[in-house]
Coordinates of C-alpha atoms (C1' of nucleotides) in Angstrom, one line a residue:
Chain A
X1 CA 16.3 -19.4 -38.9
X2 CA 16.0 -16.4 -36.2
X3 CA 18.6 -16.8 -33.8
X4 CA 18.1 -15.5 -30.1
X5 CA 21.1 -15.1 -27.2
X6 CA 20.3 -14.5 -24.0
X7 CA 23.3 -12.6 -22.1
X8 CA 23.1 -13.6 -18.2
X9 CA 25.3 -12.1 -16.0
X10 CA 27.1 -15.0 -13.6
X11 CA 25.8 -14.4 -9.7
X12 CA 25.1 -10.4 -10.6
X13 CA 25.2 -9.1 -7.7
X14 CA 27.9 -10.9 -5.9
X15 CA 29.8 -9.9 -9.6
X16 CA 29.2 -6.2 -8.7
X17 CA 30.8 -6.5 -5.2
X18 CA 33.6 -8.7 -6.7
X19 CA 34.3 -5.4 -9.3
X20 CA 35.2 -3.3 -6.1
X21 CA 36.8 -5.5 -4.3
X22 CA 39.1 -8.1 -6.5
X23 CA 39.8 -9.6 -3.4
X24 CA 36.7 -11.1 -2.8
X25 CA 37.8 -13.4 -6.1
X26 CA 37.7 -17.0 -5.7
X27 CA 36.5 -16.6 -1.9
X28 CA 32.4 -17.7 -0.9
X29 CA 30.4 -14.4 -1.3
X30 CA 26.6 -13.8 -0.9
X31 CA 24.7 -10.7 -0.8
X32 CA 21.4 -10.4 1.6
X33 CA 18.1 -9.1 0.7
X34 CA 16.7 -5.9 2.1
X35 CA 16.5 -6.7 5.6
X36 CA 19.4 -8.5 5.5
X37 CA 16.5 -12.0 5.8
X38 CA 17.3 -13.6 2.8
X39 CA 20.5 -14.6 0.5
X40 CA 19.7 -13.5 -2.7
X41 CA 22.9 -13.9 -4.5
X42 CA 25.6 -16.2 -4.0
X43 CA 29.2 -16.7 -5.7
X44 CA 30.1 -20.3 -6.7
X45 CA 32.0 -20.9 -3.7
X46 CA 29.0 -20.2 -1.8
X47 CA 26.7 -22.4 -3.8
X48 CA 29.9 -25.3 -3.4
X49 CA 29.0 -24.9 0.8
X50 CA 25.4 -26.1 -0.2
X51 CA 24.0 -22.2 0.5
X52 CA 21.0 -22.1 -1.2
X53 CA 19.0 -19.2 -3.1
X54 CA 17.0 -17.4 -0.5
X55 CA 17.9 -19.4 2.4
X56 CA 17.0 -17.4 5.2
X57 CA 20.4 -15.7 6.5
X58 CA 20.0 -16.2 10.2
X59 CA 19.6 -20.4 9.4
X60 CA 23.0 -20.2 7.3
X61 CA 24.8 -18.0 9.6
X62 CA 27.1 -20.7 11.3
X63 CA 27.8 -21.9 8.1
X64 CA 28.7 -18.7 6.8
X65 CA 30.9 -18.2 9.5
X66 CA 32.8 -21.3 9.9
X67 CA 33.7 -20.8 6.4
X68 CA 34.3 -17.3 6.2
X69 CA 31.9 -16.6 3.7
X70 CA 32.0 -12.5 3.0
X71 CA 28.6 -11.1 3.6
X72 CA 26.8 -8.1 1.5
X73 CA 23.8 -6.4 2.5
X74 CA 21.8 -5.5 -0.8
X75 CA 23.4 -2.0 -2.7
X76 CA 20.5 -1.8 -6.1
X77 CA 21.9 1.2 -6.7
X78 CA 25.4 -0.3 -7.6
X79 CA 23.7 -3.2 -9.3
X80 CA 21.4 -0.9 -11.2
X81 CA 24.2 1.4 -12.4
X82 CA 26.0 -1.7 -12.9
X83 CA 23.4 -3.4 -15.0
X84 CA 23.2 -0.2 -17.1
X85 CA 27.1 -0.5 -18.3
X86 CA 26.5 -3.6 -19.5
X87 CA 23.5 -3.0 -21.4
X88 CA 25.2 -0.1 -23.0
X89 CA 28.2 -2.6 -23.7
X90 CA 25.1 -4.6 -25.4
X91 CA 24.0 -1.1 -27.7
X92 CA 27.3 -1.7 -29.3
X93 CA 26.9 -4.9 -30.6
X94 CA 23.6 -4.4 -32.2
X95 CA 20.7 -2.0 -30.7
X96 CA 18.3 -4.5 -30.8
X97 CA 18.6 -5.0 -27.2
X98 CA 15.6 -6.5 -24.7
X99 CA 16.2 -6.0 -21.6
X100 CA 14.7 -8.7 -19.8
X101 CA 15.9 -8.0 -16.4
X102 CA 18.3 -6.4 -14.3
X103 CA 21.1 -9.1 -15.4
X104 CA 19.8 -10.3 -18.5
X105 CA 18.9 -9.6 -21.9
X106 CA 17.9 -11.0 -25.2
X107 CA 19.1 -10.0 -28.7
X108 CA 19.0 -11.6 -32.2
X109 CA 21.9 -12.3 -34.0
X110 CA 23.0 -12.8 -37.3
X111 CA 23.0 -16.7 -38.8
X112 CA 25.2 -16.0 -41.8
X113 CA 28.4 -16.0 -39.7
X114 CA 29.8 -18.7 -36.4
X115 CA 27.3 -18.1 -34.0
X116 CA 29.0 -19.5 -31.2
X117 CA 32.2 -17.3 -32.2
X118 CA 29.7 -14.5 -32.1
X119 CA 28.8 -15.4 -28.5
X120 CA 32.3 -15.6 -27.2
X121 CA 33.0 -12.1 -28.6
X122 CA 29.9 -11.1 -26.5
X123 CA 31.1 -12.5 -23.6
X124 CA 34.8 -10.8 -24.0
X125 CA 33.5 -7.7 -24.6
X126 CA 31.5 -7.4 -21.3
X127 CA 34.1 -9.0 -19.5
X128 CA 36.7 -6.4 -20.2
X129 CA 34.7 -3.0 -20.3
X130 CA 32.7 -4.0 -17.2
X131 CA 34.4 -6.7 -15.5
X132 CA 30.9 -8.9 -15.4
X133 CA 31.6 -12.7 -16.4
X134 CA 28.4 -13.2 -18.1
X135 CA 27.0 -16.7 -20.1
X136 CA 25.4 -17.0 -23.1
X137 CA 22.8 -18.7 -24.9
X138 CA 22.3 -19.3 -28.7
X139 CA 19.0 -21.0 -30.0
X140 CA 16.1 -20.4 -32.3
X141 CA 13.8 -19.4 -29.4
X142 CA 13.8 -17.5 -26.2
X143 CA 13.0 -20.2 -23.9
X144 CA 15.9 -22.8 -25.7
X145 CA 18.3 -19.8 -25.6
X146 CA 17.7 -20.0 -21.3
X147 CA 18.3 -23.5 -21.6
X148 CA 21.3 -23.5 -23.1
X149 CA 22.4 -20.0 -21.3
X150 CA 21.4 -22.3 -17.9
X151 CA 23.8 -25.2 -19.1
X152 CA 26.6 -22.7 -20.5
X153 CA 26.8 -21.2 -16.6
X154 CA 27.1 -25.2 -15.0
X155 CA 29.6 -26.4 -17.9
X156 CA 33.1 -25.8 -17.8
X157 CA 34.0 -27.3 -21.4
X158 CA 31.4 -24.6 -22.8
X159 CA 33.7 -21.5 -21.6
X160 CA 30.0 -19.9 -21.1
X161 CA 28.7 -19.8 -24.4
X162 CA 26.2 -22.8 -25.8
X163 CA 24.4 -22.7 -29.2
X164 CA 21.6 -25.2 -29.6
X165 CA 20.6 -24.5 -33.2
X166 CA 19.6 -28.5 -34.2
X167 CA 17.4 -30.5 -33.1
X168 CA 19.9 -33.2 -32.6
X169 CA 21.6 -31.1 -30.2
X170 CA 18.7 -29.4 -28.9
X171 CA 17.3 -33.2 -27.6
X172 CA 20.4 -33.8 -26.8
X173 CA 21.0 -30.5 -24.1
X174 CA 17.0 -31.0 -22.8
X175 CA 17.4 -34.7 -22.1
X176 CA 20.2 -33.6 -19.6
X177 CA 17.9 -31.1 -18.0
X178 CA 15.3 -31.3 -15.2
X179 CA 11.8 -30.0 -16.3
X180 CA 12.0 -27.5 -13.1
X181 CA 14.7 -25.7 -14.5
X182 CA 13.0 -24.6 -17.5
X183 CA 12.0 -21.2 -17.6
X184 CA 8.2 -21.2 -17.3
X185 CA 7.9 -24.3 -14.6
X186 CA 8.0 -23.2 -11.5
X187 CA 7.8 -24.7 -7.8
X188 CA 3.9 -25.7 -8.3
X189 CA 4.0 -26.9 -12.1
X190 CA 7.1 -28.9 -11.5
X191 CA 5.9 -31.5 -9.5
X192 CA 2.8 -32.1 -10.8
X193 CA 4.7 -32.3 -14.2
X194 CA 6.7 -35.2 -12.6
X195 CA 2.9 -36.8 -11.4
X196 CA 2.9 -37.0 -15.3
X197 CA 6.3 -38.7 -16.0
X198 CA 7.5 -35.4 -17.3
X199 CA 10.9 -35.6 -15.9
X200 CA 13.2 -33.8 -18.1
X201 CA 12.8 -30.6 -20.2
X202 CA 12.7 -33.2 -23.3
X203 CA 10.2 -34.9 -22.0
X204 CA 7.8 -31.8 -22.1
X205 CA 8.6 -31.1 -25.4
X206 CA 7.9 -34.4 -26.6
X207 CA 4.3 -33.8 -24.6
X208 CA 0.7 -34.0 -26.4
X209 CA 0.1 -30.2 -26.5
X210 CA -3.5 -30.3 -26.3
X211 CA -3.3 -32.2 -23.1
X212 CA -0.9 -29.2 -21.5
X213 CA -3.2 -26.5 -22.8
X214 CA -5.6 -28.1 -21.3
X215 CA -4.5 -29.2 -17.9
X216 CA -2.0 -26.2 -17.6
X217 CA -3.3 -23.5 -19.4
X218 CA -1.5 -21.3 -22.1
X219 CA 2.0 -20.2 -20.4
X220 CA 2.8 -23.6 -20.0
X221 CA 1.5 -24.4 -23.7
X222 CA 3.8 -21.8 -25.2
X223 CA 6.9 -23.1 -23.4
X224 CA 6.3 -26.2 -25.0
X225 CA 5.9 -24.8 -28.3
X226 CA 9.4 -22.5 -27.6
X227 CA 11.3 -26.1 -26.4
X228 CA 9.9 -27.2 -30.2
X229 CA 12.2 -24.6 -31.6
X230 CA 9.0 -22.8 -32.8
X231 CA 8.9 -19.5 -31.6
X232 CA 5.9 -17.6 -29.3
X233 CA 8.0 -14.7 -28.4
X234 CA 9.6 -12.1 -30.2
X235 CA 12.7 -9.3 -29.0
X236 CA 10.5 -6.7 -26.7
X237 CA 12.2 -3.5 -27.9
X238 CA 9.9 -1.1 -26.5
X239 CA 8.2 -1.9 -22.8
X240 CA 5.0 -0.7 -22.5
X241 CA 4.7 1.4 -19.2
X242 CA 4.7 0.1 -16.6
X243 CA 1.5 -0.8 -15.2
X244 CA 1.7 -0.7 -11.3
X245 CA 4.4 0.7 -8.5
X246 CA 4.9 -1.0 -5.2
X247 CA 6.7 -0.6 -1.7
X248 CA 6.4 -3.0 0.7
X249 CA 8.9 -4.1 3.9
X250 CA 8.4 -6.5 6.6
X251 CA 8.9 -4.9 10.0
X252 CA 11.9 -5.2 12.2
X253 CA 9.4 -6.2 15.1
X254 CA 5.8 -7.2 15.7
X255 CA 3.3 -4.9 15.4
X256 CA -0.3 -4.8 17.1
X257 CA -1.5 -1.2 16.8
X258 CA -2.9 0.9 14.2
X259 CA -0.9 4.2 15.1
X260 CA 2.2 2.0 14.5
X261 CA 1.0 0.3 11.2
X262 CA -0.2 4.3 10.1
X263 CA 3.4 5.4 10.7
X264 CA 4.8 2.2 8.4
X265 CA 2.1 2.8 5.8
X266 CA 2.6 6.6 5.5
X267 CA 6.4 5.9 5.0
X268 CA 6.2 3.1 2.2
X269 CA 3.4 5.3 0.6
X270 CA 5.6 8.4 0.2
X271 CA 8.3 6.1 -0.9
X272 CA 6.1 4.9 -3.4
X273 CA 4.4 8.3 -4.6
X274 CA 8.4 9.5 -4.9
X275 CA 9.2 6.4 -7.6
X276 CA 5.8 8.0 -9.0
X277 CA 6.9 11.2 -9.8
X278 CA 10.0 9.7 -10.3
X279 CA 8.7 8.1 -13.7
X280 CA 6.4 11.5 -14.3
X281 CA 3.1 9.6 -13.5
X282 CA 0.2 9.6 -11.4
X283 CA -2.0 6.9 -10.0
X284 CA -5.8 6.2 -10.3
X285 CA -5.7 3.6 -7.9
X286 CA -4.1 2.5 -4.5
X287 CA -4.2 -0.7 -2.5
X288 CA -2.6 -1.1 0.9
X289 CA -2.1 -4.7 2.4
X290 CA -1.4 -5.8 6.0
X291 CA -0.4 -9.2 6.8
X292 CA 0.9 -11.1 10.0
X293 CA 4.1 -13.3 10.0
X294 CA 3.4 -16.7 7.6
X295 CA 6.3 -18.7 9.7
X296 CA 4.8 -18.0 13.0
X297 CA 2.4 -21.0 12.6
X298 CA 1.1 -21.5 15.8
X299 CA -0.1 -17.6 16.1
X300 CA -3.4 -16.5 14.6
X301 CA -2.7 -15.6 11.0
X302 CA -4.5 -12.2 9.0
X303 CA -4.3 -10.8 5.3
X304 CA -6.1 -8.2 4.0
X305 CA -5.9 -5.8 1.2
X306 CA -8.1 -3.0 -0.3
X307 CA -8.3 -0.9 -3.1
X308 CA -9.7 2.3 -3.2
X309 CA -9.7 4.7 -6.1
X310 CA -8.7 7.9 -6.5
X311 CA -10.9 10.9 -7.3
X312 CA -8.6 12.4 -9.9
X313 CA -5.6 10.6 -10.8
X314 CA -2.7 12.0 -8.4
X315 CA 1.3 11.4 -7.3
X316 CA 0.7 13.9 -4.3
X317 CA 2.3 12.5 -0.9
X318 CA -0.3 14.0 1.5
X319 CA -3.4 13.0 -0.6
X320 CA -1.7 9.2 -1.2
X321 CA -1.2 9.0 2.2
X322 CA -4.6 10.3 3.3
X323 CA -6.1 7.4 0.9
X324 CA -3.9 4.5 2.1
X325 CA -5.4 5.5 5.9
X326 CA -8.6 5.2 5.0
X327 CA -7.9 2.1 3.6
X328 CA -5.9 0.8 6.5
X329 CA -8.5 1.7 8.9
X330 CA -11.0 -0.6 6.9
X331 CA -8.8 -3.6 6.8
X332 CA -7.1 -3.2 10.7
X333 CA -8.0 -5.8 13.1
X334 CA -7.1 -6.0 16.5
X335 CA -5.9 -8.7 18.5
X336 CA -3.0 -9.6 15.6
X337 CA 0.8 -9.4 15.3
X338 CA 1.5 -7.6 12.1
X339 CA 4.8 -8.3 9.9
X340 CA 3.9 -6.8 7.0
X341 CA 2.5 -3.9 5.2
X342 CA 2.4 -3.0 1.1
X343 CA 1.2 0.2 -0.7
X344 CA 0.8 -0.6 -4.3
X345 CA 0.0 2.2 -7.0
X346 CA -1.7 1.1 -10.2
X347 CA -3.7 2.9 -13.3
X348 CA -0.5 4.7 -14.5
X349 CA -1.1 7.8 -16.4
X350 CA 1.1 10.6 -17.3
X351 CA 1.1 13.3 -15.0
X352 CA -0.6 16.4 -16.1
X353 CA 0.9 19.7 -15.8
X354 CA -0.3 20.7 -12.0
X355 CA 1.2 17.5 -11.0
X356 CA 4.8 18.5 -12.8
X357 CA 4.4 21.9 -11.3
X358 CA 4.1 20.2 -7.5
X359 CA 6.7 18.0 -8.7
X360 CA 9.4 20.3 -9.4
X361 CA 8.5 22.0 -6.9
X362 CA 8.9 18.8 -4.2
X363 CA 11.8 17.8 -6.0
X364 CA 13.8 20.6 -5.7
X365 CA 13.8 20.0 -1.6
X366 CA 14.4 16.2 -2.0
X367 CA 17.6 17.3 -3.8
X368 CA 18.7 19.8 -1.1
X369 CA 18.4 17.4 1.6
X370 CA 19.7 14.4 -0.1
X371 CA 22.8 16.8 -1.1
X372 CA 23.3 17.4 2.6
X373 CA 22.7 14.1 3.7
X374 CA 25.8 13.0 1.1
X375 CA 28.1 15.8 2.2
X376 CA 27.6 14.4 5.8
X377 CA 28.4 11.1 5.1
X378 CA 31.1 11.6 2.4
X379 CA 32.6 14.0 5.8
X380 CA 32.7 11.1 7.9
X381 CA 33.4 8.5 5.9
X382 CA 35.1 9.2 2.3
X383 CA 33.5 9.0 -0.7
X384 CA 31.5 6.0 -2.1
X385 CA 28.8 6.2 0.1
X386 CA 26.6 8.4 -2.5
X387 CA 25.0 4.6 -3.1
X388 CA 23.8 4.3 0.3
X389 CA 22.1 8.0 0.6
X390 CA 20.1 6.9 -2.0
X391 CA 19.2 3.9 -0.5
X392 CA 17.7 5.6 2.6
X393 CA 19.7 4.9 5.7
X394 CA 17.7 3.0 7.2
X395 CA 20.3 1.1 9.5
X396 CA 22.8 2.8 11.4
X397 CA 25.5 -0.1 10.2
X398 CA 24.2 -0.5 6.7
X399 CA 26.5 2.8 6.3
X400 CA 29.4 1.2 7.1
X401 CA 28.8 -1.8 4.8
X402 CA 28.9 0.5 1.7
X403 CA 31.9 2.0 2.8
X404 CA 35.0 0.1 0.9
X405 CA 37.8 0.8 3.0
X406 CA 35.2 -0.7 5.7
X407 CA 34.6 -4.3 4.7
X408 CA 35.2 -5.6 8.3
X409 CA 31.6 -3.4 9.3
X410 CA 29.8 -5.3 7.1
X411 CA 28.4 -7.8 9.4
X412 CA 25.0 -6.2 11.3
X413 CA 26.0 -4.9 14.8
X414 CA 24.1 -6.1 17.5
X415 CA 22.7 -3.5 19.8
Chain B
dT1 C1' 15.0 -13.3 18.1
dC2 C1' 15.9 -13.5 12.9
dT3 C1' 12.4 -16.1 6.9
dG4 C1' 12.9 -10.2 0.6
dG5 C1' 10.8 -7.2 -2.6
dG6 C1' 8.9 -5.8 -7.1
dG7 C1' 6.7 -7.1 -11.0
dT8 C1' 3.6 -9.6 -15.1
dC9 C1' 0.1 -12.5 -17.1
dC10 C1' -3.8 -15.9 -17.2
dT11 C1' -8.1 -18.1 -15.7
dA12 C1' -12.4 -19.2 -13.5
dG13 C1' -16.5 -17.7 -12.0
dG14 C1' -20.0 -14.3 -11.0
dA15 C1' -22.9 -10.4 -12.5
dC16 C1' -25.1 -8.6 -16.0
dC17 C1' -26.9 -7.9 -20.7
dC18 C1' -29.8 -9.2 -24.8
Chain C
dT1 C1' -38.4 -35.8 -20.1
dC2 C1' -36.3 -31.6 -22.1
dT3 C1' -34.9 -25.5 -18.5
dG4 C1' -30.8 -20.9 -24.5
dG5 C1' -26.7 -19.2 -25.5
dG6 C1' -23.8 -15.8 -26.4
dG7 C1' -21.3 -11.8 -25.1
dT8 C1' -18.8 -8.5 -21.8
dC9 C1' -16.8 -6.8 -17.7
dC10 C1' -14.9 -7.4 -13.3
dT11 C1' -12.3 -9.6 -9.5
dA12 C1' -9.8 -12.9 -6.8
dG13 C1' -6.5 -16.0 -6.9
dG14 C1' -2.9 -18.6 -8.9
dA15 C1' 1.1 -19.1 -11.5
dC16 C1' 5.3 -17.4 -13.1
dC17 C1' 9.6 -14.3 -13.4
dC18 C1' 14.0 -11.9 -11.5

DNA sequence: TCTGGGGTCCTAGGACCC
DNA sequence: TCTGGGGTCCTAGGACCC
């Protein structure tokens, strides 16, 4: 039988910040999303306070001060290069390796010898060339090998590796486990699921199949099939491209006008025609959204998107950005407070040779002036803040908080 | 005051065709 | 009385993931 492990890095990104800074071991930690909203990443101290995943940070902020909880705002490009090591720690176990997101990945491995002894190996390896605690998950399918990955990261008698390769032990692990923590149910399936007296991640597997198709459609079908121990999906080894690129931000304040919501769109649209070129493609296609703030429930609410199509595919700023206005100026309304705006690019195709030519050509400045910009900070601050110029500036303070020797600046700094 | 961002896949229903 | 039946393509919306 095919065995799957799934390798999960423990609270990534608070992991990442913990390899800088051993200090931060053992102490609460959480790192904030982009606009420092949401907590998207929490250490186990964190999660002991009762901080939840993205709880909104200015609710939990008097919690997180009382307790002295160390604050992050978001650094991807640490966590990407990050994620890469330990991927490449992966390669050298067996090169089979599907990369199923930035902290995770699946790979098969061999039956013949102790699987579990296998996964502890895993686990040491990463540990010491990385210094990521990961967990891991043994089982004849993908979705078991989450399960027991999920129950490996909560169990301290596990030592973070658990192999469910029985069905005694398999029933055994899912009767334990709430049906919403199964990877396939989310926040809408899980409740009707309980409407059913599916309680447990045993009790789906033991559900008539035909009535899940039916009621829940295939996903949901196929998880039950995986929680069998008969397997749906196999190691993805090669991606296929990627299929659409988006940029979207909330805005630090309201916004009513379309000259304002123009200047937003323009910026998130050059962002995303630079990922573009970035990957060496071009786009057929781009839709640009506007939306007002969903929490503000007693102000009017508005959503729109449109997508227009491109005459020739293209990843040219100035002809993106000419598009994405047009489209803005079809979907703008007055008389509403706007939060939100989105540029998505989609109908991916390689870019032909005018568009490498303008590329090189475009990139070639980017690199000056990102060069400059580093020298400038690395001046004034030391080195180590080559993460942040990448990450755009956007915040006068968020500068500071990339800065090690700085890790009193981290909290934002109230004008 | 302040509530993330970037992705994928599936389905139902309408339009249209023969 | 009884009002085809497939097939395709497209789109909006819903669900999920990290």
């Amino acid at each position: 039988m095919q065995a799957f492990a799934l390798i999960d890095c423990n609270n990534f990104f608070v992991s990442c910040e913990r390899v800088f800074n051993p200090a931060l071991e053992g102490k609460p930690v959480v790192v904030l999303s982009n606009n420092d909203g949401c907590i998207i990443s929490r250490s186990n101290e964190a999660k002991a306070l009762g901080i939840q995943m993205g709880d909104p940070f200015f609710k939990t902020k008097a919690l997180i001060q009382a307790h002295q909880v160390a604050v992050f705002s978001a650094n991807f490009a640490l966590y990407g290069d990050m994620s890469h090591r330990v991927m490449e720690t992966l390669q050298t176990i067996t090169p089979d390796v599907d990369v199923y997101s930035i902290d995770e990945a699946f790979l098969t491995l061999c039956n013949n010898a102790d699987l579990t002894e296998q996964g502890r190996n895993i686990r040491q390896r990463i540990l010491k060339w990385t210094g990521i605690p990961v967990s891991v998950g043994i089982a004849p399918t993908k979705t078991l090998a989450k399960a027991a990955a999920e129950i490996a990261k909560k169990s301290a008698k596990a030592e973070g590796v658990v192999t469910l390769m029985s069905a005694r032990l398999q029933e055994a692990a899912l009767s334990r486990l709430p049906v919403a923590d199964i990877w396939g149910v989310g926040r809408r399936l899980a409740p009707k699921l309980h409407a059913q007296h599916i309680q447990t991640a045993l009790d789906l597997r033991q559900a008539d199949a035909r009535f899940i198709r039916k009621t829940y459609g295939l996903p949901l079908a196929r998880t039950v099939s995986e929680l069998r121990a008969e397997a749906c999906y196999s190691l993805t080894l090669n991606p296929p491209p990627q299929q659409s690129i988006v940029h979207s931000r909330s805005f630090g304040m309201p916004m009513s006008t379309l000259s304002g919501l123009q200047q937003a769109v323009a910026s998130y649209t050059g962002r995303a025609a630079a990922k573009l070129r970035h990957q060496r493609l071009a786009a057929c296609y781009l839709t640009v959204g506007i939306r007002t703030n969903r929490f503000r429930v007693t102000e009017p609410q508005y959503a729109n998107s449109i997508t227009l199509e491109l005459p020739m595919a293209s990843n040219y700023t100035a002809e993106l950005i000419d598009t994405a206005h047009r489209g803005l100026r079809q979907i703008f309304q007055h008389g509403y407070h706007y939060h939100k705006a989105s540029v998505m690019l989609s109908g991916l195709v390689p870019m032909n040779e005018r568009q490498v030519n303008l590329f090189a050509l475009r990139d070639t400045e980017r690199y000056d002036r990102l060069m400059s910009a580093m020298d400038r900070l690395n001046r004034v601050f030391g080195g180590n803040t080559i993460y942040l110029a990448a990450e755009g500036m956007q915040k006068p303070w968020r500068m500071k908080s990339s800065h090690r020797s700085h890790w009193s600046a981290i909290m934002p700094v109230k004008a």
